PDB file of C-alpha atoms in Angstrom:
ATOM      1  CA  UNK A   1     235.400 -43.363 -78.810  1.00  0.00           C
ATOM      2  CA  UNK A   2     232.903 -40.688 -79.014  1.00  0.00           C
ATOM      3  CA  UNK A   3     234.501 -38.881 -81.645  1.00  0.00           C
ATOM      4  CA  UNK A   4     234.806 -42.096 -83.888  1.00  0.00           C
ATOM      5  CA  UNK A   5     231.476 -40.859 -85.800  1.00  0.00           C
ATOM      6  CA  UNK A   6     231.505 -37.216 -85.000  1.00  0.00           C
ATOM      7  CA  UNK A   7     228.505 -35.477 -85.624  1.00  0.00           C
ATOM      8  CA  UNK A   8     226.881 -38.106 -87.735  1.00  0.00           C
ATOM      9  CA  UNK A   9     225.976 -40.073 -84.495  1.00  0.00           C
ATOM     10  CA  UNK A  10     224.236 -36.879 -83.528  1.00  0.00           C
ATOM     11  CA  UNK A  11     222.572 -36.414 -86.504  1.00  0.00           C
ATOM     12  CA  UNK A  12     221.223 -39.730 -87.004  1.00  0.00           C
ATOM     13  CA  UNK A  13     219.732 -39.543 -83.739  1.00  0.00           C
ATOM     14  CA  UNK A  14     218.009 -36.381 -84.892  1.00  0.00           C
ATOM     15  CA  UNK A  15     217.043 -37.832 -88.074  1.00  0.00           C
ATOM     16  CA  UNK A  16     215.593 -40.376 -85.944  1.00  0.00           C
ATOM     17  CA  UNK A  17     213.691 -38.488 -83.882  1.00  0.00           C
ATOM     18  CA  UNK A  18     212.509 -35.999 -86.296  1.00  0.00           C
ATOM     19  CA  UNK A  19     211.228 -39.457 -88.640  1.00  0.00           C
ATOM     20  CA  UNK A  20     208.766 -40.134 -85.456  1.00  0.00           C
ATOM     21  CA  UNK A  21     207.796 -36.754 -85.211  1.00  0.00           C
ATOM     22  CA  UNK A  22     206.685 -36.983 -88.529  1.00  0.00           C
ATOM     23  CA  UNK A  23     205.334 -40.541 -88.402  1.00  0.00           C
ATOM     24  CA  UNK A  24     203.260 -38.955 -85.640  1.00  0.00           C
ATOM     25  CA  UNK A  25     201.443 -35.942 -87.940  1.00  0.00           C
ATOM     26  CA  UNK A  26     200.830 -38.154 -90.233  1.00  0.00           C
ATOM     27  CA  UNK A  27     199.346 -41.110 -88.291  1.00  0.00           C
ATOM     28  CA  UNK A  28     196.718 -37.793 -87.267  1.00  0.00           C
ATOM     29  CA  UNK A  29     196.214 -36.278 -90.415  1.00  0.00           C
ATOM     30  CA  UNK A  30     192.598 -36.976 -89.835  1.00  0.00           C
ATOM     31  CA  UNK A  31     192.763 -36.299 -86.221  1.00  0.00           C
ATOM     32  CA  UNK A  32     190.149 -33.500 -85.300  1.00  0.00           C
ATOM     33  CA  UNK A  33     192.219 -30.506 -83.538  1.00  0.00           C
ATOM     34  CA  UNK A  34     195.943 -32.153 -83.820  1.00  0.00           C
ATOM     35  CA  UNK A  35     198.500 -29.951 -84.674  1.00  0.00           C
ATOM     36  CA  UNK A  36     201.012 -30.811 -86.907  1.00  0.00           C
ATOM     37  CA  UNK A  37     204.584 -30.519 -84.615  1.00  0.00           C
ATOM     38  CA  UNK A  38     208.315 -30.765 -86.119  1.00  0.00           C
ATOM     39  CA  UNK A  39     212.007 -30.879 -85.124  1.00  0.00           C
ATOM     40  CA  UNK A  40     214.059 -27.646 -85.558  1.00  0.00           C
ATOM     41  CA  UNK A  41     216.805 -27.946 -86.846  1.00  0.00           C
ATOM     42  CA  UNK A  42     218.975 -25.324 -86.432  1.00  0.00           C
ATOM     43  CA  UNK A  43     218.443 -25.369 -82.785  1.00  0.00           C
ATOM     44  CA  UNK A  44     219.447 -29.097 -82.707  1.00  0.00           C
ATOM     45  CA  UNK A  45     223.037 -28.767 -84.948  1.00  0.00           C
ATOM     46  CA  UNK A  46     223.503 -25.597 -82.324  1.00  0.00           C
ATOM     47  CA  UNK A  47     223.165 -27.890 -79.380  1.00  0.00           C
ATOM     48  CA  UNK A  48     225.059 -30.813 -80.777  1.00  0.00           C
ATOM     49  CA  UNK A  49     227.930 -28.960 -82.488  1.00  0.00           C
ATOM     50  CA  UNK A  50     229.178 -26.593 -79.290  1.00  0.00           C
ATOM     51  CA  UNK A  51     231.937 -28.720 -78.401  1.00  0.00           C
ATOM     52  CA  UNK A  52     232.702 -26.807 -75.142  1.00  0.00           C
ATOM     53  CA  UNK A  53     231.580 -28.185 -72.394  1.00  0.00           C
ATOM     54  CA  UNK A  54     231.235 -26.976 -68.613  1.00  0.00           C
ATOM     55  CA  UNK A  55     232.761 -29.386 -66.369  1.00  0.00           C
ATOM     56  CA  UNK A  56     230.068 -30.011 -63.402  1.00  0.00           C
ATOM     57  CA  UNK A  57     231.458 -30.849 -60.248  1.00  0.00           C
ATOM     58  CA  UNK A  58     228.236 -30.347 -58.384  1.00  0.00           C
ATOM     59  CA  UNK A  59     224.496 -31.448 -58.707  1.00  0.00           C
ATOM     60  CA  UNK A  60     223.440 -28.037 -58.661  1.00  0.00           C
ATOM     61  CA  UNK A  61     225.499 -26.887 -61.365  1.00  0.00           C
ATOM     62  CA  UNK A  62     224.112 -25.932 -64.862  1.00  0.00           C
ATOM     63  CA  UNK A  63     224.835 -28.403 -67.516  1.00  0.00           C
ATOM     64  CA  UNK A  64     225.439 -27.297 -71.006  1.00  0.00           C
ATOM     65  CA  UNK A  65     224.754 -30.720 -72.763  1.00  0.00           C
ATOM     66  CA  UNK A  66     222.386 -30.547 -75.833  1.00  0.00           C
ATOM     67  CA  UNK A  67     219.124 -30.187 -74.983  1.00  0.00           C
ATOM     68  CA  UNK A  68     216.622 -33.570 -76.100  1.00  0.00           C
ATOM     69  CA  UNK A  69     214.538 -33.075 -79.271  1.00  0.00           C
ATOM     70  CA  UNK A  70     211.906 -33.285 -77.453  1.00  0.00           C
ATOM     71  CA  UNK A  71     212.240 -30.108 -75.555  1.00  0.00           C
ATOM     72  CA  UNK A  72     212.512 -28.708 -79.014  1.00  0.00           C
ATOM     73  CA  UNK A  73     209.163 -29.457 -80.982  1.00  0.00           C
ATOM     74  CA  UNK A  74     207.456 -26.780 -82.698  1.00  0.00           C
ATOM     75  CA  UNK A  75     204.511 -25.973 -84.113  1.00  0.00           C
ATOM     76  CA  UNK A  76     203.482 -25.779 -87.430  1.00  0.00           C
ATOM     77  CA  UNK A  77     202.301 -22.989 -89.116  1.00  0.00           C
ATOM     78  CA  UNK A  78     199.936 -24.927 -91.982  1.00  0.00           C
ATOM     79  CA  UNK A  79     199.451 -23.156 -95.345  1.00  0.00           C
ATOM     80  CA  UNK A  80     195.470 -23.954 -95.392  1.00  0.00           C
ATOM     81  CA  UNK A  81     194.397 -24.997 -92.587  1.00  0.00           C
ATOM     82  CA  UNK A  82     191.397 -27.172 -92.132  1.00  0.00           C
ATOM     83  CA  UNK A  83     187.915 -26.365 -90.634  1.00  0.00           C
ATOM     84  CA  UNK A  84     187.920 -29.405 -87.770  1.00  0.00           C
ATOM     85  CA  UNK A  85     191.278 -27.583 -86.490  1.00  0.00           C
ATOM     86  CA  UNK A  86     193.718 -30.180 -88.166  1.00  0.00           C
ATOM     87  CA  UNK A  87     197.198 -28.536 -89.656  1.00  0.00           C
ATOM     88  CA  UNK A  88     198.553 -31.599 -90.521  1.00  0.00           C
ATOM     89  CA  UNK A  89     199.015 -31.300 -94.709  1.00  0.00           C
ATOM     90  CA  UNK A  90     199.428 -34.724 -95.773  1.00  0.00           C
ATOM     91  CA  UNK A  91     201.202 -34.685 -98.964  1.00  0.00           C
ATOM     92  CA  UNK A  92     203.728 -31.852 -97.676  1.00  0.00           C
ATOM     93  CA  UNK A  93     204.513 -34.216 -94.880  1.00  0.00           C
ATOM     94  CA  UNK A  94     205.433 -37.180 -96.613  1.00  0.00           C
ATOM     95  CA  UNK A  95     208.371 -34.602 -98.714  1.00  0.00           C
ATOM     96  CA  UNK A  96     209.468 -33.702 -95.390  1.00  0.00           C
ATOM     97  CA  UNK A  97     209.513 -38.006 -94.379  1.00  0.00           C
ATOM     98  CA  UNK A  98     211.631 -38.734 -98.136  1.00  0.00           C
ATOM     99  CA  UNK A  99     213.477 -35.850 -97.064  1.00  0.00           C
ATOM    100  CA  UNK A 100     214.404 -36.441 -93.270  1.00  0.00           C
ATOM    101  CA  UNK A 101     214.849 -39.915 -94.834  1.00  0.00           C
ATOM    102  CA  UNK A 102     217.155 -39.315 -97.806  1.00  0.00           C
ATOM    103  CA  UNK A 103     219.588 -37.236 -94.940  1.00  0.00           C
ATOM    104  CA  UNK A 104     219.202 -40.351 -92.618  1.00  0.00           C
ATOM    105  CA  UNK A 105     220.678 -42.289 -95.389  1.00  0.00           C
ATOM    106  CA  UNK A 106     223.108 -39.898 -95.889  1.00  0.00           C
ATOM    107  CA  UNK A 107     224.638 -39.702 -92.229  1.00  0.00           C
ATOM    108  CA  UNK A 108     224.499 -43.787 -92.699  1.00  0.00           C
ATOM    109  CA  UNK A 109     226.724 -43.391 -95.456  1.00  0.00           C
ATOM    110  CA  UNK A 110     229.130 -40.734 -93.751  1.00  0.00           C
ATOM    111  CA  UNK A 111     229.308 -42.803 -90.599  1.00  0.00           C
ATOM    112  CA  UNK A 112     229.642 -46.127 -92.848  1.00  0.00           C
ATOM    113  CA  UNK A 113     232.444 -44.306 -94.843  1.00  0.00           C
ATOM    114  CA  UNK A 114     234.281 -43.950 -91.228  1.00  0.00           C
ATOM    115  CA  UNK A 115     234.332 -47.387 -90.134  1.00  0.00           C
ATOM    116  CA  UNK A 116     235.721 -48.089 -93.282  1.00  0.00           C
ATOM    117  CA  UNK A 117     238.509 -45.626 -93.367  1.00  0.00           C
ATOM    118  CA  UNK A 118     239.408 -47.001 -89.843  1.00  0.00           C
ATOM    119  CA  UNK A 119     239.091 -50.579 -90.898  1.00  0.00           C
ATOM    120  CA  UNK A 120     241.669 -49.707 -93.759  1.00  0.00           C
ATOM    121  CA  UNK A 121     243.937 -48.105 -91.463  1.00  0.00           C
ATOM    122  CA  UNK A 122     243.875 -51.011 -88.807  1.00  0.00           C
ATOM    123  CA  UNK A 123     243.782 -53.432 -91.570  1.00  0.00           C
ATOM    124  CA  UNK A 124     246.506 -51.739 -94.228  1.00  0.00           C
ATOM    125  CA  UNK A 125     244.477 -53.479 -96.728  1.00  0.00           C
ATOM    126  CA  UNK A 126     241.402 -52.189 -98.987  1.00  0.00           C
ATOM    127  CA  UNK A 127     238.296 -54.693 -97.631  1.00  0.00           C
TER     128      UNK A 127
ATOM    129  CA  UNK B   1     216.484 -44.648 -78.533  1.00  0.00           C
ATOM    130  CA  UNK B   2     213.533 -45.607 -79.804  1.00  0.00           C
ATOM    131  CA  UNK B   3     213.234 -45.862 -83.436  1.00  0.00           C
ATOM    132  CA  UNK B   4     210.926 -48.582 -83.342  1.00  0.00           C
ATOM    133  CA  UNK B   5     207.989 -46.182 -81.997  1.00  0.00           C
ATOM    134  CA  UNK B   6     207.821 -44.917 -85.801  1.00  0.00           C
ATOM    135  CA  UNK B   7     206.130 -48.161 -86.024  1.00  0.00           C
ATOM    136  CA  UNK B   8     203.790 -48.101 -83.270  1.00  0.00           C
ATOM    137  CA  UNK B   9     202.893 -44.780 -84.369  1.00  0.00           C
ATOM    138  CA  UNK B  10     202.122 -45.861 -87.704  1.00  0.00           C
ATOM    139  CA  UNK B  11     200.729 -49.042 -87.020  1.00  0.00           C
ATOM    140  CA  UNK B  12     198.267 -47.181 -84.402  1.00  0.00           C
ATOM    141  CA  UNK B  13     197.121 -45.199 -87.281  1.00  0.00           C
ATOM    142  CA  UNK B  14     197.436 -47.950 -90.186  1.00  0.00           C
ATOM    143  CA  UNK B  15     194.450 -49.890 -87.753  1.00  0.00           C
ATOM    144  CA  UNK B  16     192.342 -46.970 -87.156  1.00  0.00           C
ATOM    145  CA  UNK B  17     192.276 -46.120 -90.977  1.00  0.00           C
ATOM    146  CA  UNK B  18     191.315 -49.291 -91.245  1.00  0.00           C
ATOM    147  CA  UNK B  19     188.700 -49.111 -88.717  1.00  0.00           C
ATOM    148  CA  UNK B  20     187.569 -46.044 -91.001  1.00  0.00           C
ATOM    149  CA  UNK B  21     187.065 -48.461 -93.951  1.00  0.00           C
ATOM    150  CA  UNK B  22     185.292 -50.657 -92.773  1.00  0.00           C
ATOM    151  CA  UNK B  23     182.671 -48.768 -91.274  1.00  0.00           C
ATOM    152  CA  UNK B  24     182.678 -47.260 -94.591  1.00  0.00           C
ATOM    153  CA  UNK B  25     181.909 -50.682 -95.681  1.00  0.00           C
ATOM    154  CA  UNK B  26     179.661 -51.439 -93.275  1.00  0.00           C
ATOM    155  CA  UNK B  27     177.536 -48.417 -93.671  1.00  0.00           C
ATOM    156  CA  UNK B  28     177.601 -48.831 -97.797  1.00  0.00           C
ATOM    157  CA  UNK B  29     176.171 -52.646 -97.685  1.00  0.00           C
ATOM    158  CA  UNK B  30     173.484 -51.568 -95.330  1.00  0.00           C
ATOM    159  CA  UNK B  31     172.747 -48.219 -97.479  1.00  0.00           C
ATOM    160  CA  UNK B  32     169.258 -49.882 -98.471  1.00  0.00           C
ATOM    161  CA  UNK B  33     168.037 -51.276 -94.785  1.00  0.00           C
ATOM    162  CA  UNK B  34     164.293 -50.524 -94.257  1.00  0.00           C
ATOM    163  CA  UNK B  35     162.341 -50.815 -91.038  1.00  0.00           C
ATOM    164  CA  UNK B  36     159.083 -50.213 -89.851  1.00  0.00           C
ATOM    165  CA  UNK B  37     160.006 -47.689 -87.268  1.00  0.00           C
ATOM    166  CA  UNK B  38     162.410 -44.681 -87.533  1.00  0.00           C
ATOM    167  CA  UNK B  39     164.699 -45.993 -84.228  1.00  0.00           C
ATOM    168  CA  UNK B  40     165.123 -49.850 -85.823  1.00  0.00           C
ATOM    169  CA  UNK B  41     167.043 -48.639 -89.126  1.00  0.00           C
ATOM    170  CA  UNK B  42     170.429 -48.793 -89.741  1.00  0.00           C
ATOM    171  CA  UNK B  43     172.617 -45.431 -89.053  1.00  0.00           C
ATOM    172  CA  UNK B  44     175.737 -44.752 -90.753  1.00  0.00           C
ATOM    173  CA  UNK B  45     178.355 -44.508 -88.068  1.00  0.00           C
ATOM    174  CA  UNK B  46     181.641 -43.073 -88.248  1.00  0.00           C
ATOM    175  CA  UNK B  47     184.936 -43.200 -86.137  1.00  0.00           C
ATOM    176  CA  UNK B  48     186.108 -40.822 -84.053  1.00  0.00           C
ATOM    177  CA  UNK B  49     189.768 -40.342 -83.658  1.00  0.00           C
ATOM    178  CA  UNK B  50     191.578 -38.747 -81.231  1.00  0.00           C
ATOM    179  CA  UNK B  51     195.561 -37.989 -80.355  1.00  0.00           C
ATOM    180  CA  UNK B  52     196.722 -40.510 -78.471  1.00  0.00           C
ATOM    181  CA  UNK B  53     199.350 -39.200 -75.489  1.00  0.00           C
ATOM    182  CA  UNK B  54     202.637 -41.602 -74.967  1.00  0.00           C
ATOM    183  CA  UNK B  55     201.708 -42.675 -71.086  1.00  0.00           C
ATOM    184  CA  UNK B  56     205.457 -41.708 -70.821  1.00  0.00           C
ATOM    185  CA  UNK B  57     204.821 -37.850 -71.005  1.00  0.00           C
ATOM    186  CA  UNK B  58     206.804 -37.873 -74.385  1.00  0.00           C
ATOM    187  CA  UNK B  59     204.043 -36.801 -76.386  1.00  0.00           C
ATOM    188  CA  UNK B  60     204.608 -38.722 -79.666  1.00  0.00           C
ATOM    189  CA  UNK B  61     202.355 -41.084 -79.971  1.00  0.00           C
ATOM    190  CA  UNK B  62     200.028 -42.432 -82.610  1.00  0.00           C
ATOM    191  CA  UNK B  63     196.184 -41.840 -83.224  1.00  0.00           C
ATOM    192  CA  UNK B  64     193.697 -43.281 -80.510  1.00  0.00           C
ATOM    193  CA  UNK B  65     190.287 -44.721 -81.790  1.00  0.00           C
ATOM    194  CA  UNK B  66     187.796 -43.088 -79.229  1.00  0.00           C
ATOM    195  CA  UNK B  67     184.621 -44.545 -80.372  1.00  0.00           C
ATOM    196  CA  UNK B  68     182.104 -45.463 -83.108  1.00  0.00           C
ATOM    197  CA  UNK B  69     179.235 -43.044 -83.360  1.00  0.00           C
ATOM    198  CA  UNK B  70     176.168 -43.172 -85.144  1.00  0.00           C
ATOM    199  CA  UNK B  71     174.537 -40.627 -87.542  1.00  0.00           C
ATOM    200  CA  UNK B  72     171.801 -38.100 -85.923  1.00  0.00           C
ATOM    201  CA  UNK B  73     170.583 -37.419 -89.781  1.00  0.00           C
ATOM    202  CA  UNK B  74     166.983 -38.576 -90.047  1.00  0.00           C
ATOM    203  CA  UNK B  75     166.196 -41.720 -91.395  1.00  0.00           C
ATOM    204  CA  UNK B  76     164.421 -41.454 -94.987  1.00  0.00           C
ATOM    205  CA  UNK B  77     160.598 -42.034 -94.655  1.00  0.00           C
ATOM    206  CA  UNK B  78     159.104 -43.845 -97.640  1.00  0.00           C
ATOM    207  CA  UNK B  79     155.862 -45.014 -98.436  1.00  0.00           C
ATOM    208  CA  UNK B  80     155.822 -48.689 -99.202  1.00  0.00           C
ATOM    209  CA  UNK B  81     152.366 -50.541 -98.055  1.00  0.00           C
ATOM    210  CA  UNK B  82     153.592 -53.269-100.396  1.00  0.00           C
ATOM    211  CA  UNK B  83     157.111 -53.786 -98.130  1.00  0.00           C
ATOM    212  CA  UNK B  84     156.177 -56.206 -95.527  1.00  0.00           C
ATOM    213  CA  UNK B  85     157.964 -54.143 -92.968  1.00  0.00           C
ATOM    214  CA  UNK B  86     155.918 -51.338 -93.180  1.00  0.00           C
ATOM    215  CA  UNK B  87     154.077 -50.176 -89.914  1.00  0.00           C
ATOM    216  CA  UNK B  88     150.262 -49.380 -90.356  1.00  0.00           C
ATOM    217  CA  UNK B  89     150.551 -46.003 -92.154  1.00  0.00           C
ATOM    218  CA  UNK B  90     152.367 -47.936 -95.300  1.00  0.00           C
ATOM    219  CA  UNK B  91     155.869 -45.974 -94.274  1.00  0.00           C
ATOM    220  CA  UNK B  92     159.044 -47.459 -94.148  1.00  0.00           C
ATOM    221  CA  UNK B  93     162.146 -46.094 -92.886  1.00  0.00           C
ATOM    222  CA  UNK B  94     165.397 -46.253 -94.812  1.00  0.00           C
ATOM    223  CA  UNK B  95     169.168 -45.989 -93.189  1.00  0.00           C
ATOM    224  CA  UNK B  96     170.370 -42.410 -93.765  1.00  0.00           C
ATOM    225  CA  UNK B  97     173.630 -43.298 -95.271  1.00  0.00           C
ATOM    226  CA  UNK B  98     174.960 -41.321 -97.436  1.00  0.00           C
ATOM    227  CA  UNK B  99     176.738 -42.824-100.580  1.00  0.00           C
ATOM    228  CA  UNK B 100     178.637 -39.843-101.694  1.00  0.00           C
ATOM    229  CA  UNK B 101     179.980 -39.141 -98.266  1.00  0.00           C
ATOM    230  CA  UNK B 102     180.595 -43.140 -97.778  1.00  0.00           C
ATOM    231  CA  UNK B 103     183.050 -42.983-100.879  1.00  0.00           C
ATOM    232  CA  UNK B 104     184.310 -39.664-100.118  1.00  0.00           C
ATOM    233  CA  UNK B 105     185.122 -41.270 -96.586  1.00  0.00           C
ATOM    234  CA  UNK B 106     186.382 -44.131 -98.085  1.00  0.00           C
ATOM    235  CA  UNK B 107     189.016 -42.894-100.562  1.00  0.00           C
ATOM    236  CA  UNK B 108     190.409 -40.569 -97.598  1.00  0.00           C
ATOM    237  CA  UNK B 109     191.181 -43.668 -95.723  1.00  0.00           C
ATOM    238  CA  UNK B 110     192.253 -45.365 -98.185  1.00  0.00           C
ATOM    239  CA  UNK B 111     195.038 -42.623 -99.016  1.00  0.00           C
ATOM    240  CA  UNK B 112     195.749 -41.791 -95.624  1.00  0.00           C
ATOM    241  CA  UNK B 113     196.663 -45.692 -94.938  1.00  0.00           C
ATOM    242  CA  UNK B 114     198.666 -45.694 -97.746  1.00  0.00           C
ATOM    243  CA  UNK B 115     200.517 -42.751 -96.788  1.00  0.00           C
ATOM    244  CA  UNK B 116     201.084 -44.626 -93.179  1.00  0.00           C
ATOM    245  CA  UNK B 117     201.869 -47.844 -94.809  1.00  0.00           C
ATOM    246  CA  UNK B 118     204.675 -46.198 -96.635  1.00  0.00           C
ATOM    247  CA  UNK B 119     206.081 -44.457 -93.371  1.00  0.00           C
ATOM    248  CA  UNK B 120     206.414 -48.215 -91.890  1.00  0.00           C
ATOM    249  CA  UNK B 121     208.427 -49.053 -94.894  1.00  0.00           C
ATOM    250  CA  UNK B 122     210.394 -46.352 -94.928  1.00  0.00           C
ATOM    251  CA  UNK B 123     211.452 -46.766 -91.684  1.00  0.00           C
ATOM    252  CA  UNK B 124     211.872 -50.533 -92.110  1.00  0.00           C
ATOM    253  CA  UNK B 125     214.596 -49.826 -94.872  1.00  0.00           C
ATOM    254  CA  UNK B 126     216.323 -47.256 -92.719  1.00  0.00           C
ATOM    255  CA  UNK B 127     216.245 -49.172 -89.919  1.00  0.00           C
ATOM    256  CA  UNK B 128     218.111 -52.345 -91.687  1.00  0.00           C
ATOM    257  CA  UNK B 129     220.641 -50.328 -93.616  1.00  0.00           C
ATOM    258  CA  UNK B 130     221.704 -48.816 -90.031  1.00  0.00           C
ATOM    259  CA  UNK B 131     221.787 -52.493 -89.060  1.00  0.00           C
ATOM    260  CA  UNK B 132     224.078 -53.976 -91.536  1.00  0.00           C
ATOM    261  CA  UNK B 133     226.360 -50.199 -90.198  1.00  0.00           C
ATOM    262  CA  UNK B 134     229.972 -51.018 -90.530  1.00  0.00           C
ATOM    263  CA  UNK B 135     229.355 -54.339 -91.899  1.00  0.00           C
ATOM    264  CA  UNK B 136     231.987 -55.107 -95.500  1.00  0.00           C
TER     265      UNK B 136
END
């Protein structure tokens, strides 16, 4: 069942997660001393798209499943940063939110696209 | 998962913001307080905002208000014997608000809550499309 969506189910919960990082810079972009954080990711799609997995047969064994987002924040390196230590840049965060958005939508669409395609197939009829 | 912390996180800063305004509001409609001493007038007080840490360890989390503080600037001496709040040397003391800073203040709220505001709808809309997922 896992392989219904693919990597869209992946991705949407990166899109997810990357739309509260966000949320969270902006909600302090007058926070003295906050650094603005964000999702990588490059580092995420590597994680999520190495199909191979280890089997583990023991507790002690290493585990090669994707590591959490949250394991994964960075940084930001701000452009002009502000004299009360703040690197959160408003308006360049709200591109990234449309952005992070408009590919949220677009998994949606991918994943919606499946269910359809299946639905057709079980169905032998256009819905 | 927890898509719905978006809104917390918003929402936490969407009050604080306007916390922000209405202190601005607060300190503008008291701009012309007098008193007779320079302790009893009205200071302009700001918030102070902090990042607020998920008690989960997951570090996302919204804004925290940590307090209101009040303005060390001295308060504006003026001599008034006419004023009948002023002590025996004809001063009164004025609130040492500051009406450019007040507006500056204000309009940076005022765009940072709209910027939050339109997080919390963006999210909204995402969050229903991925609702109605797979439905004809």
């Amino acid at each position: 069942m896992d392989s219904i969506l693919g990597i869209h189910e992946a991705a949407l919960t990166f899109r997810a997660q990357r739309m509260e990082v966000i949320a969270a810079n902006l909600a302090n972009a007058d926070t003295p001393h906050y650094q603005a954080r964000d999702v990588e990711f490059s580092s995420v799609l590597a994680g999520a798209a190495s199909a191979v997995k280890m089997s583990t047969t023991d507790a002690r064994h290493l585990s090669t499943a994707p590591r959490g987002a949250q394991s994964e924040l960075k940084y930001r390196i701000p452009h002009q940063p502000s004299l009360d230590g703040n690197t959160v840049e408003t308006d360049l965060e709200l591109a990234r939110y449309a952005e992070n958005a408009v590919s949220y939508q677009s998994s949606l669409l991918f994943a919606s696209n499946r269910i359809s395609t299946l639905r057709m197939a079980l169905t032998g009829a256009r819905s | 998962m927890s898509t719905f912390s978006t809104f917390d996180i918003a929402g936490s800063a969407l009050s604080a913001q306007s916390l922000r305004l209405n202190l601005t509001a607060s300190n503008l409609a008291n701009m012309h307080d007098v008193a007779g001493t320079a302790d009893g007038v009205y200071k302009a007080r700001q918030a102070m905002f902090r990042a607020a840490t998920d008690p989960f360890g997951s570090a996302l989390a919204g804004v925290d208000v940590l307090g209101v503080t009040e303005s060390t600037a001295p308060a504006i001496e003026r001599y008034d014997p006419g004023n009948p709040q002023a002590n025996s040397d004809g001063l009164v003391y004025g609130s040492n608000v500051n009406a450019m800073e007040e507006m500056a203040n204000m309009i940076s709220a005022s765009r940072s809550y709209q910027s939050n505001l339109e997080v919390i709808n963006t999210a909204k809309e995402l969050l229903l499309r991925t609702l109605s997922l797979g439905q004809v």
